mmCIF file of C-alpha atoms and ligand atoms in Angstrom:
data_model
loop_
_atom_site.group_PDB
_atom_site.id
_atom_site.type_symbol
_atom_site.label_atom_id
_atom_site.label_comp_id
_atom_site.label_asym_id
_atom_site.label_seq_id
_atom_site.Cartn_x
_atom_site.Cartn_y
_atom_site.Cartn_z
ATOM 1 C CA MET A 1 0.000 0.000 0.000
ATOM 2 C CA VAL A 2 2.854 2.345 0.810
ATOM 3 C CA ALA A 3 4.478 1.673 -2.562
ATOM 4 C CA ILE A 4 1.188 2.116 -4.452
ATOM 5 C CA GLY A 5 0.465 5.300 -2.477
ATOM 6 C CA ALA A 6 3.909 6.784 -3.115
ATOM 7 C CA ILE A 7 3.779 6.094 -6.862
ATOM 8 C CA ALA A 8 0.176 7.337 -7.218
ATOM 9 C CA SER A 9 1.006 10.502 -5.230
ATOM 10 C CA ALA A 10 4.085 11.205 -7.345
ATOM 11 C CA ILE A 11 2.083 10.808 -10.579
ATOM 12 C CA GLY A 12 -0.765 12.953 -9.189
ATOM 13 C CA ILE A 13 1.550 15.747 -8.053
ATOM 14 C CA ALA A 14 3.480 15.750 -11.335
ATOM 15 C CA LEU A 15 0.188 15.939 -13.250
ATOM 16 C CA ALA A 16 -1.187 18.715 -11.026
ATOM 17 C CA LEU A 17 1.937 20.845 -11.453
ATOM 18 C CA TRP A 18 2.112 20.173 -15.184
ATOM 19 C CA ILE A 19 -1.472 21.300 -15.937
ATOM 20 C CA ASN A 20 -1.924 25.037 -16.556
ATOM 21 C CA TRP A 21 -4.910 25.650 -14.300
ATOM 22 C CA PHE A 22 -5.061 29.374 -14.982
ATOM 23 C CA PRO A 23 -4.185 31.760 -17.823
ATOM 24 C CA ALA A 24 -0.742 33.401 -17.615
ATOM 25 C CA ASP A 25 -0.812 35.825 -14.706
ATOM 26 C CA ALA A 26 -0.895 39.552 -15.404
ATOM 27 C CA ALA A 27 -0.829 41.026 -11.904
ATOM 28 C CA LYS A 28 1.461 41.199 -8.924
ATOM 29 C CA GLN A 29 -1.136 39.177 -7.005
ATOM 30 C CA GLY A 30 -0.831 36.265 -9.447
ATOM 31 C CA LYS A 31 2.462 34.629 -8.401
ATOM 32 C CA PRO A 32 1.762 34.209 -4.652
ATOM 33 C CA ILE A 33 -1.709 32.829 -5.435
ATOM 34 C CA ASP A 34 -0.352 30.346 -7.990
ATOM 35 C CA THR A 35 2.310 29.197 -5.518
ATOM 36 C CA LEU A 36 -0.335 28.764 -2.804
ATOM 37 C CA TYR A 37 -2.428 26.746 -5.250
ATOM 38 C CA ASP A 38 0.529 24.484 -6.099
ATOM 39 C CA VAL A 39 1.339 23.946 -2.408
ATOM 40 C CA LEU A 40 -2.300 23.019 -1.691
ATOM 41 C CA MET A 41 -2.178 20.503 -4.557
ATOM 42 C CA ILE A 42 1.098 18.981 -3.335
ATOM 43 C CA VAL A 43 -0.295 18.591 0.189
ATOM 44 C CA SER A 44 -3.775 17.358 -0.719
ATOM 45 C CA ILE A 45 -2.924 14.808 -3.403
ATOM 46 C CA PRO A 46 -1.071 12.393 -1.031
ATOM 47 C CA ILE A 47 -3.969 12.695 1.451
ATOM 48 C CA PHE A 48 -6.482 11.927 -1.287
ATOM 49 C CA VAL A 49 -4.358 8.989 -2.461
ATOM 50 C CA LEU A 50 -3.938 7.697 1.128
ATOM 51 C CA VAL A 51 -7.687 7.789 1.829
ATOM 52 C CA MET A 52 -8.603 6.205 -1.514
ATOM 53 C CA THR A 53 -5.958 3.477 -1.209
ATOM 54 C CA VAL A 54 -7.115 2.511 2.300
ATOM 55 C CA ILE A 55 -10.780 2.498 1.258
ATOM 56 C CA LEU A 56 -10.211 0.449 -1.900
ATOM 57 C CA TYR A 57 -7.845 -1.991 -0.153
ATOM 58 C CA SER A 58 -10.224 -2.454 2.794
ATOM 59 C CA ALA A 59 -13.252 -2.977 0.563
ATOM 60 C CA TRP A 60 -11.358 -5.694 -1.255
ATOM 61 C CA ALA A 61 -9.423 -7.365 1.598
ATOM 62 C CA PHE A 62 -12.252 -7.398 4.134
ATOM 63 C CA ARG A 63 -15.124 -8.140 1.782
ATOM 64 C CA MET A 64 -17.815 -10.596 2.847
ATOM 65 C CA ARG A 65 -17.178 -14.144 1.703
ATOM 66 C CA PRO A 66 -19.831 -16.867 1.212
ATOM 67 C CA GLY A 67 -20.932 -18.240 4.561
ATOM 68 C CA GLN A 68 -20.169 -15.007 6.466
ATOM 69 C CA GLU A 69 -23.622 -13.440 5.924
ATOM 70 C CA ASN A 70 -24.642 -13.640 9.578
ATOM 71 C CA GLU A 71 -21.260 -13.067 11.199
ATOM 72 C CA ASP A 72 -20.434 -9.867 13.014
ATOM 73 C CA GLY A 73 -17.030 -8.209 13.103
ATOM 74 C CA PRO A 74 -14.951 -7.992 16.277
ATOM 75 C CA PRO A 75 -16.083 -5.225 18.681
ATOM 76 C CA ILE A 76 -13.817 -2.163 18.472
ATOM 77 C CA HIS A 77 -13.418 0.162 21.428
ATOM 78 C CA GLY A 78 -11.023 2.598 19.843
ATOM 79 C CA ASN A 79 -7.286 3.035 19.920
ATOM 80 C CA THR A 80 -6.149 6.100 21.839
ATOM 81 C CA ARG A 81 -2.680 6.281 20.317
ATOM 82 C CA LEU A 82 -4.085 6.048 16.775
ATOM 83 C CA GLU A 83 -6.743 8.670 17.519
ATOM 84 C CA VAL A 84 -4.184 11.105 18.902
ATOM 85 C CA PHE A 85 -2.186 10.702 15.689
ATOM 86 C CA TRP A 86 -5.066 11.104 13.281
ATOM 87 C CA THR A 87 -6.292 14.171 15.112
ATOM 88 C CA ALA A 88 -2.911 15.827 15.616
ATOM 89 C CA ILE A 89 -1.520 15.381 12.092
ATOM 90 C CA PRO A 90 -4.514 16.882 10.226
ATOM 91 C CA ALA A 91 -4.643 19.668 12.816
ATOM 92 C CA ILE A 92 -0.990 20.536 12.196
ATOM 93 C CA ILE A 93 -1.492 20.420 8.400
ATOM 94 C CA LEU A 94 -4.622 22.613 8.580
ATOM 95 C CA VAL A 95 -3.120 25.210 10.913
ATOM 96 C CA SER A 96 0.025 25.420 8.759
ATOM 97 C CA LEU A 97 -1.934 25.815 5.522
ATOM 98 C CA CYS A 98 -4.293 28.387 7.074
ATOM 99 C CA SER A 99 -1.358 30.425 8.401
ATOM 100 C CA TYR A 100 0.325 30.325 5.010
ATOM 101 C CA ALA A 101 -2.923 31.278 3.211
ATOM 102 C CA TYR A 102 -3.473 34.109 5.681
ATOM 103 C CA ALA A 103 0.026 35.436 5.011
ATOM 104 C CA VAL A 104 -0.620 35.330 1.245
ATOM 105 C CA LEU A 105 -3.978 37.083 1.672
ATOM 106 C CA ASN A 106 -2.372 39.776 3.809
ATOM 107 C CA ASP A 107 0.325 40.287 1.202
ATOM 108 C CA ILE A 108 -1.973 40.544 -1.830
ATOM 109 C CA GLU A 109 -4.465 42.827 -0.052
ATOM 110 C CA LYS A 110 -1.808 45.206 1.239
ATOM 111 C CA VAL A 111 -2.804 48.844 0.810
ATOM 112 C CA ARG A 112 -0.326 50.476 -1.571
ATOM 113 C CA ALA A 113 0.457 54.139 -1.742
ATOM 114 C CA ASP A 114 -0.924 56.136 -4.653
ATOM 115 C CA GLU A 115 -3.719 53.772 -5.636
ATOM 116 C CA LEU A 116 -5.864 54.365 -8.684
ATOM 117 C CA VAL A 117 -9.506 54.022 -7.625
ATOM 118 C CA VAL A 118 -11.873 52.414 -10.125
ATOM 119 C CA LYS A 119 -15.532 51.984 -9.235
ATOM 120 C CA VAL A 120 -17.089 48.853 -10.650
ATOM 121 C CA HIS A 121 -20.871 48.733 -10.989
ATOM 122 C CA ALA A 122 -22.530 45.413 -11.754
ATOM 123 C CA ILE A 123 -26.013 45.167 -13.226
ATOM 124 C CA GLN A 124 -27.814 42.351 -15.021
ATOM 125 C CA PHE A 125 -25.869 41.801 -17.300
ATOM 126 C CA ALA A 126 -23.142 44.372 -17.732
ATOM 127 C CA TRP A 127 -20.144 45.969 -16.088
ATOM 128 C CA THR A 128 -19.687 49.713 -15.796
ATOM 129 C CA PHE A 129 -16.294 51.106 -14.835
ATOM 130 C CA GLU A 130 -16.106 54.560 -13.329
ATOM 131 C CA TYR A 131 -12.914 56.606 -12.890
ATOM 132 C CA PRO A 132 -13.450 59.447 -10.402
ATOM 133 C CA GLN A 133 -11.871 62.718 -11.576
ATOM 134 C CA ALA A 134 -10.761 65.824 -9.706
ATOM 135 C CA ASP A 135 -13.390 67.959 -11.483
ATOM 136 C CA GLY A 136 -16.190 65.740 -10.131
ATOM 137 C CA ARG A 137 -17.138 64.414 -13.566
ATOM 138 C CA PRO A 138 -16.090 60.774 -13.636
ATOM 139 C CA VAL A 139 -14.989 59.003 -16.775
ATOM 140 C CA VAL A 140 -17.343 56.070 -17.396
ATOM 141 C CA SER A 141 -16.604 53.101 -19.625
ATOM 142 C CA ASN A 142 -17.978 49.629 -20.274
ATOM 143 C CA GLN A 143 -14.460 48.345 -20.860
ATOM 144 C CA LEU A 144 -11.839 48.313 -18.142
ATOM 145 C CA TYR A 145 -8.678 50.319 -18.802
ATOM 146 C CA LEU A 146 -5.707 50.117 -16.421
ATOM 147 C CA PRO A 147 -2.144 51.429 -16.440
ATOM 148 C CA LYS A 148 0.651 48.862 -16.077
ATOM 149 C CA ASP A 149 2.479 48.697 -12.712
ATOM 150 C CA LYS A 150 0.015 51.023 -10.995
ATOM 151 C CA PRO A 151 -1.713 49.715 -7.853
ATOM 152 C CA VAL A 152 -5.481 49.753 -8.422
ATOM 153 C CA ARG A 153 -8.267 49.620 -5.875
ATOM 154 C CA PHE A 154 -11.627 48.463 -7.175
ATOM 155 C CA ASP A 155 -14.725 49.573 -5.266
ATOM 156 C CA ILE A 156 -17.405 47.160 -6.377
ATOM 157 C CA ASP A 157 -21.167 47.339 -5.985
ATOM 158 C CA SER A 158 -24.256 45.824 -7.563
ATOM 159 C CA GLN A 159 -27.449 47.510 -8.662
ATOM 160 C CA ASP A 160 -29.589 44.368 -8.519
ATOM 161 C CA VAL A 161 -28.463 40.846 -7.580
ATOM 162 C CA LEU A 162 -25.229 39.136 -6.544
ATOM 163 C CA HIS A 163 -22.527 39.206 -9.202
ATOM 164 C CA ASP A 164 -18.817 38.458 -8.947
ATOM 165 C CA PHE A 165 -16.059 40.573 -10.468
ATOM 166 C CA TRP A 166 -13.262 38.431 -11.835
ATOM 167 C CA VAL A 167 -10.341 38.968 -14.187
ATOM 168 C CA PRO A 168 -8.850 35.449 -14.305
ATOM 169 C CA ALA A 169 -5.446 36.795 -15.382
ATOM 170 C CA PHE A 170 -5.366 38.855 -12.168
ATOM 171 C CA ARG A 171 -6.505 35.795 -10.159
ATOM 172 C CA VAL A 172 -8.352 37.701 -7.412
ATOM 173 C CA LYS A 173 -12.120 37.988 -7.481
ATOM 174 C CA ILE A 174 -14.854 39.217 -5.201
ATOM 175 C CA ASP A 175 -18.646 39.317 -5.055
ATOM 176 C CA ALA A 176 -20.567 42.419 -6.078
ATOM 177 C CA VAL A 177 -23.219 42.647 -3.361
ATOM 178 C CA PRO A 178 -26.304 44.905 -3.471
ATOM 179 C CA GLY A 179 -26.185 47.457 -0.661
ATOM 180 C CA ILE A 180 -22.500 47.277 0.200
ATOM 181 C CA THR A 181 -19.201 48.132 -1.455
ATOM 182 C CA THR A 182 -16.615 45.372 -1.691
ATOM 183 C CA ARG A 183 -12.943 45.982 -2.413
ATOM 184 C CA LEU A 184 -10.258 44.331 -4.455
ATOM 185 C CA ARG A 185 -6.623 45.339 -4.984
ATOM 186 C CA VAL A 186 -4.646 44.574 -8.110
ATOM 187 C CA THR A 187 -1.385 45.770 -9.606
ATOM 188 C CA PRO A 188 -1.322 44.844 -13.321
ATOM 189 C CA THR A 189 2.135 43.782 -14.475
ATOM 190 C CA ARG A 190 1.631 43.005 -18.139
ATOM 191 C CA VAL A 191 0.348 45.067 -21.050
ATOM 192 C CA GLY A 192 -2.413 43.213 -22.865
ATOM 193 C CA ILE A 193 -6.088 42.389 -23.175
ATOM 194 C CA PHE A 194 -7.695 40.144 -20.574
ATOM 195 C CA PRO A 195 -11.287 38.906 -20.172
ATOM 196 C CA VAL A 196 -13.449 40.278 -17.361
ATOM 197 C CA VAL A 197 -16.112 37.783 -16.337
ATOM 198 C CA CYS A 198 -18.961 37.457 -13.881
ATOM 199 C CA ALA A 199 -18.273 34.486 -11.607
ATOM 200 C CA GLU A 200 -21.630 34.292 -9.822
ATOM 201 C CA LEU A 201 -24.701 32.783 -11.463
ATOM 202 C CA CYS A 202 -26.861 35.901 -11.678
ATOM 203 C CA GLY A 203 -29.604 35.117 -14.172
ATOM 204 C CA LEU A 204 -30.277 34.328 -17.793
ATOM 205 C CA GLY A 205 -27.524 36.586 -19.172
ATOM 206 C CA HIS A 206 -24.823 35.475 -16.722
ATOM 207 C CA SER A 207 -22.716 33.896 -19.438
ATOM 208 C CA VAL A 208 -22.682 37.079 -21.518
ATOM 209 C CA MET A 209 -21.851 39.336 -18.545
ATOM 210 C CA ARG A 210 -18.347 39.881 -19.821
ATOM 211 C CA SER A 211 -16.081 42.761 -20.603
ATOM 212 C CA THR A 212 -12.435 43.323 -21.467
ATOM 213 C CA ALA A 213 -9.581 44.622 -19.340
ATOM 214 C CA HIS A 214 -7.029 46.605 -21.324
ATOM 215 C CA VAL A 215 -3.732 47.022 -19.500
ATOM 216 C CA LEU A 216 -1.878 49.894 -21.153
ATOM 217 C CA SER A 217 1.449 51.591 -20.640
ATOM 218 C CA PRO A 218 1.011 54.541 -18.221
ATOM 219 C CA ALA A 219 1.367 57.016 -21.107
ATOM 220 C CA ALA A 220 -1.220 55.205 -23.234
ATOM 221 C CA PHE A 221 -3.565 55.061 -20.235
ATOM 222 C CA ASP A 222 -3.249 58.826 -19.719
ATOM 223 C CA ARG A 223 -4.023 59.338 -23.415
ATOM 224 C CA TRP A 224 -7.106 57.116 -23.113
ATOM 225 C CA LEU A 225 -8.294 59.000 -20.027
ATOM 226 C CA ALA A 226 -7.760 62.350 -21.769
ATOM 227 C CA SER A 227 -9.654 61.201 -24.854
ATOM 228 C CA GLU A 228 -12.549 59.996 -22.672
ATOM 229 C CA LYS A 229 -12.677 63.317 -20.867
ATOM 230 C CA ALA A 230 -12.597 65.414 -24.024
ATOM 231 C CA PRO A 231 -16.190 64.789 -25.175
ATOM 232 C CA ALA A 232 -17.533 65.332 -21.661
ATOM 233 C CA VAL A 233 -15.812 68.699 -21.405
ATOM 234 C CA ASN A 234 -17.360 69.783 -24.684
ATOM 235 C CA ALA A 235 -20.747 68.251 -24.025
ATOM 236 C CA GLY A 236 -22.136 71.420 -22.472
ATOM 237 C CA GLY A 237 -21.515 73.214 -25.753
ATOM 238 C CA GLY A 238 -24.048 71.137 -27.679
ATOM 239 C CA GLY A 239 -22.351 67.807 -28.305
ATOM 240 C CA GLY A 240 -18.769 68.923 -28.768
ATOM 241 C CA ARG A 241 -17.070 69.507 -32.056
ATOM 242 C CA GLN A 242 -19.424 68.929 -34.936
ATOM 243 C CA LEU A 243 -18.756 65.845 -36.990
ATOM 244 C CA SER A 244 -19.775 65.491 -40.580
ATOM 245 C CA GLN A 245 -22.212 62.665 -41.380
ATOM 246 C CA ASP A 246 -19.344 60.562 -42.776
ATOM 247 C CA GLN A 247 -17.235 61.086 -39.663
ATOM 248 C CA LEU A 248 -20.209 60.196 -37.467
ATOM 249 C CA VAL A 249 -20.795 56.956 -39.394
ATOM 250 C CA ALA A 250 -17.086 56.109 -39.149
ATOM 251 C CA LEU A 251 -17.147 56.776 -35.384
ATOM 252 C CA GLY A 252 -20.212 54.550 -35.131
ATOM 253 C CA ARG A 253 -18.481 51.679 -36.884
ATOM 254 C CA THR A 254 -15.417 52.050 -34.612
ATOM 255 C CA THR A 255 -17.707 52.063 -31.582
ATOM 256 C CA PHE A 256 -19.585 48.993 -32.830
ATOM 257 C CA VAL A 257 -16.440 46.877 -33.057
ATOM 258 C CA GLY A 258 -14.564 48.645 -30.226
ATOM 259 C CA ASP A 259 -15.856 50.441 -27.116
ATOM 260 C CA GLY A 260 -19.454 49.358 -27.583
ATOM 261 C CA GLY A 261 -18.497 45.715 -27.954
ATOM 262 C CA CYS A 262 -21.690 45.226 -30.007
ATOM 263 C CA GLY A 263 -20.072 42.703 -32.364
ATOM 264 C CA ALA A 264 -19.571 40.210 -29.533
ATOM 265 C CA CYS A 265 -23.322 39.562 -29.474
ATOM 266 C CA HIS A 266 -24.643 40.754 -32.839
ATOM 267 C CA THR A 267 -24.011 39.646 -36.387
ATOM 268 C CA LEU A 268 -23.444 42.538 -38.768
ATOM 269 C CA ALA A 269 -21.808 41.836 -42.121
ATOM 270 C CA ASP A 270 -20.520 45.396 -42.574
ATOM 271 C CA ALA A 271 -18.640 45.231 -39.266
ATOM 272 C CA GLY A 272 -17.474 41.666 -39.878
ATOM 273 C CA SER A 273 -19.089 40.442 -36.664
ATOM 274 C CA THR A 274 -20.795 37.074 -36.219
ATOM 275 C CA GLY A 275 -22.134 37.136 -32.626
ATOM 276 C CA SER A 276 -25.319 35.169 -32.061
ATOM 277 C CA THR A 277 -26.381 36.099 -28.506
ATOM 278 C CA GLY A 278 -28.542 38.955 -29.777
ATOM 279 C CA PRO A 279 -30.588 39.391 -32.956
ATOM 280 C CA ASP A 280 -28.848 39.337 -36.351
ATOM 281 C CA LEU A 281 -28.677 43.051 -37.193
ATOM 282 C CA ASP A 282 -28.446 42.403 -40.915
ATOM 283 C CA ARG A 283 -32.035 41.166 -40.666
ATOM 284 C CA VAL A 284 -33.753 43.045 -37.835
ATOM 285 C CA LEU A 285 -32.407 46.516 -38.648
ATOM 286 C CA ARG A 286 -34.020 46.716 -42.053
ATOM 287 C CA GLY A 287 -36.497 49.577 -42.227
ATOM 288 C CA GLN A 288 -35.882 50.838 -38.682
ATOM 289 C CA SER A 289 -35.843 54.581 -38.070
ATOM 290 C CA GLU A 290 -32.958 56.320 -36.306
ATOM 291 C CA ASP A 291 -35.235 56.909 -33.297
ATOM 292 C CA ASP A 292 -36.103 53.221 -33.076
ATOM 293 C CA ILE A 293 -32.427 52.257 -33.296
ATOM 294 C CA ARG A 294 -31.516 54.717 -30.544
ATOM 295 C CA THR A 295 -34.258 53.364 -28.270
ATOM 296 C CA ASP A 296 -33.092 49.803 -28.918
ATOM 297 C CA ILE A 297 -29.575 50.755 -27.780
ATOM 298 C CA VAL A 298 -30.339 52.823 -24.675
ATOM 299 C CA ASP A 299 -33.483 50.990 -23.568
ATOM 300 C CA PRO A 300 -33.032 47.433 -24.847
ATOM 301 C CA ASN A 301 -36.059 46.044 -23.011
ATOM 302 C CA ALA A 302 -38.460 48.503 -24.646
ATOM 303 C CA ARG A 303 -39.072 46.026 -27.433
ATOM 304 C CA ILE A 304 -37.616 42.566 -27.795
ATOM 305 C CA ALA A 305 -37.048 40.836 -31.124
ATOM 306 C CA PRO A 306 -39.174 37.663 -31.479
ATOM 307 C CA GLY A 307 -37.357 34.637 -30.058
ATOM 308 C CA TYR A 308 -35.121 36.676 -27.732
ATOM 309 C CA GLN A 309 -35.316 37.262 -23.973
ATOM 310 C CA ALA A 310 -35.452 40.565 -22.105
ATOM 311 C CA ASN A 311 -32.597 41.657 -19.803
ATOM 312 C CA ILE A 312 -29.826 40.107 -21.869
ATOM 313 C CA MET A 313 -28.503 43.248 -23.543
ATOM 314 C CA PRO A 314 -26.644 45.598 -21.175
ATOM 315 C CA PRO A 315 -28.929 48.511 -20.199
ATOM 316 C CA ASN A 316 -26.022 50.926 -19.573
ATOM 317 C CA PHE A 317 -24.871 52.071 -23.012
ATOM 318 C CA GLU A 318 -26.240 55.561 -22.463
ATOM 319 C CA GLN A 319 -23.867 55.873 -19.489
ATOM 320 C CA THR A 320 -20.833 54.084 -20.884
ATOM 321 C CA LEU A 321 -20.766 55.542 -24.380
ATOM 322 C CA SER A 322 -20.296 59.227 -25.038
ATOM 323 C CA ALA A 323 -23.181 61.136 -26.617
ATOM 324 C CA GLN A 324 -21.114 61.363 -29.775
ATOM 325 C CA GLN A 325 -20.404 57.615 -29.847
ATOM 326 C CA LEU A 326 -24.125 56.991 -29.427
ATOM 327 C CA ASP A 327 -24.975 59.411 -32.245
ATOM 328 C CA GLY A 328 -22.327 57.669 -34.310
ATOM 329 C CA LEU A 329 -23.731 54.203 -33.621
ATOM 330 C CA VAL A 330 -27.240 55.312 -34.555
ATOM 331 C CA ALA A 331 -25.995 56.977 -37.755
ATOM 332 C CA TYR A 332 -23.868 53.960 -38.654
ATOM 333 C CA LEU A 333 -26.610 51.395 -38.033
ATOM 334 C CA ALA A 334 -29.158 53.510 -39.896
ATOM 335 C CA THR A 335 -26.754 53.685 -42.846
ATOM 336 C CA VAL A 336 -25.905 49.972 -43.054
ATOM 337 C CA SER A 337 -29.540 48.925 -42.580
ATOM 338 C CA LYS A 338 -30.715 50.763 -45.694
HETATM 339 CU CU1 CUA B 1 -23.488 38.723 -13.165
HETATM 340 CU CU2 CUA B 1 -23.235 36.344 -13.374
#
């Protein structure tokens, strides 16, 4: 049994360490969590193997043989020495692992100086990211933008039910709970694009409650923030700088495939998108007025295409897209639907 257990444990541990359980980590918090995960695997696999080996061996070695149907086993009154061992050893293992996990948790949740605060609002079924600004007018986006190597504090809340904010590449995740604000700390370490997912079953659109985290160089992040602020600054003056119809349509197409993320759910030949979560826009847009298209974007439950469910399309595009992007989308969709 010892030989079988040792070989099975070695194979199990090798397999567990060889499998890539998570995507490549993209935050400072990733390494300590991955190491903790590996240690837990290394410790638990021999225990699993030990328990399974004893159970399987006992079931085979002490099975009932013909003629033993009415026999009873010998009475057992316990074995103090054995019980001390099997209580003490698991206790030592558990206390050690808990202490180690606590140290890791303390380390990854450490408050860092000069944190960037990003508010995360969850709603069935969309994420809204809000960047508070000194002038009191926050930048709002439905995609997450972060500067590399900058400590970030997420303040997370929910406007309806339980959700869970998770960027697998950052490892850490936390529930979005109605009525309270939960916190998460992350320092992105790699420039790139990483999925943001909801990790709490929250309703029919749970699987499409996704967004994208863009980790940019600090300079590129500042440029993004400045470009997001620009339309808001001009908004008081009647929609900012006037765009020609062609420019508006071009902005709409960019928004469709980019910031809006519309192509992820909708098929539209002109934009080269093939999403199938929402209605095929090449078909349903035909003959729609600009007003109808605008209503469908900002108030998606107002009318639902036959065969589709309410509450699947994010209801927050009016907040996350600039007025100009929205105008652009409407102009673009009205143009391609003709
Ligand atoms: Cu929100 Cu699942």
